[in-house]
Structure formats: C-alpha cells, structure tokens
Amino acid sequence: MLPVKCVTLGDGCAGKTSILRLYADNFLLDEYPPTVCEEYLAHATTSNGTSVMLRLCDTAGLNIRPFFYVDTEILLLCFSVADPNSLENIRLRWLPEIKHYCPNVPLILVGTKIDLRRHRHSKCLSLEQGMDLAKKIKALEYMECSARSGLGVKEIFQVAASSAMERRTNDNGKNSSRKCCLM
C-alpha cells in the first residue's frame, strides 16, 4: 500500500482533530483536549482505485509544527464555517506559513462544522465565501464537511489521496519539488 503524508492546518477549534479522528478511527468526542501533535493512519482509495495509506498529521504546537511539514504531499487547510476569524486567519496566518515551509505542496481548503449552519443561519460563512477564497489562494478544491454528521468527511480524504497520487504520478521521473523539505 502506497504511503501519502497529509498535514492539517488551521486555527484551534476549527475541527481538524474531529475530522481526522472520525475518518481514521470512526470515533468522535464532544470535546478534545488541545492538540500538540498527533498522527493517525488510515486507508483511502483514490478515484482510480489505488489503495493508499494516509499518514494524517494533526498539528498545533508552534515550535514543532515545521518539522511535520517534511515530506508532506498534500495539505488540508481547515476553517470553521461558524467562525469568520478562522477563515480570515487562512490568509493572514496559515498561507504565509505554507508559502514559507511548503510553497509547492498542493492544498485543499476545507470548511468544517457545516452542521452549525442550521443553527446559526446569519453568522455562518457561506459555501460561496469558501469557494471564493479557494480560488484566490489557488487551492486544488474547496470542500465542506461536518464531523458531527459525518457529511463530506470521507470524500475529503479520498480527494486528498487522489490529488497526492496524481501529483506523484505526474512528477514521476522529474526533479520534483512537490514535497515539503526543511533545510
């Protein structure tokens, strides 16, 4: 089974740990202690049927996070649709960090907690706002999910696996700079 390293980034409480735990362990808690760094392994099947072992990295610790970028093949940049600040921080905090450490690694923009739109109609960010930002930051895709309901979670990791493998196939035989490397 082919390994693929996938790193999640985003503000605290954006739902990163919840979607990772749900996908990797089929497990969801109401509350999680703050994450320093966690790693999960999970199987995924790409769009062409290739079996992949995703190495999912859940990061938070400011001092150690850069070490998790080494050999990253795909990034999931997450924000909560119920928290406009988390979307703003994609541009202000997370993109500059990605451009510094992983300028050539493809990313998927992920809007989490979409189940909260039913309860907070006017305060939640819209699908269009996420799609607009994805276009501006040149994300491969914009996807949404809810760990609470499970909606969209599996699809995010299938797209991540497919995108990483497609990039790997396209780069085969070339001097690739598509993975993150710290010097």
Tab-separated table of C-alpha atoms in Angstrom, residues 9-19 31-35 59-60 78-87 111-113:
chain	number	residue	atom	x	y	z
A	9	LEU	CA	-3.596	23.183	9.397
A	10	GLY	CA	-5.942	25.808	10.767
A	11	ASP	CA	-6.922	27.649	13.904
A	12	GLY	CA	-7.553	25.874	17.183
A	13	CYS	CA	-11.156	24.658	17.440
A	14	ALA	CA	-11.527	24.641	13.646
A	15	GLY	CA	-12.470	20.953	13.760
A	16	LYS	CA	-9.239	19.419	12.454
A	17	THR	CA	-8.926	16.765	15.162
A	18	SER	CA	-12.598	15.856	14.876
A	19	ILE	CA	-12.466	15.128	11.151
A	31	GLU	CA	-14.660	17.770	23.361
A	32	TYR	CA	-10.984	17.226	22.695
A	33	PRO	CA	-8.050	18.397	24.770
A	34	PRO	CA	-5.860	20.866	22.868
A	35	THR	CA	-3.685	19.107	20.310
A	59	THR	CA	-0.603	19.892	14.205
A	60	ALA	CA	-0.859	22.778	16.645
A	78	CYS	CA	-9.205	23.992	7.640
A	79	PHE	CA	-11.512	26.684	8.973
A	80	SER	CA	-14.853	26.581	10.762
A	81	VAL	CA	-17.797	27.996	8.795
A	82	ALA	CA	-19.149	29.142	12.183
A	83	ASP	CA	-16.046	31.275	12.877
A	84	PRO	CA	-15.279	34.067	10.372
A	85	ASN	CA	-11.959	34.745	12.123
A	86	SER	CA	-10.762	31.242	11.270
A	87	LEU	CA	-11.367	31.996	7.578
A	111	GLY	CA	-14.789	24.338	5.628
A	112	THR	CA	-15.730	22.399	8.774
A	113	LYS	CA	-18.744	22.353	11.103
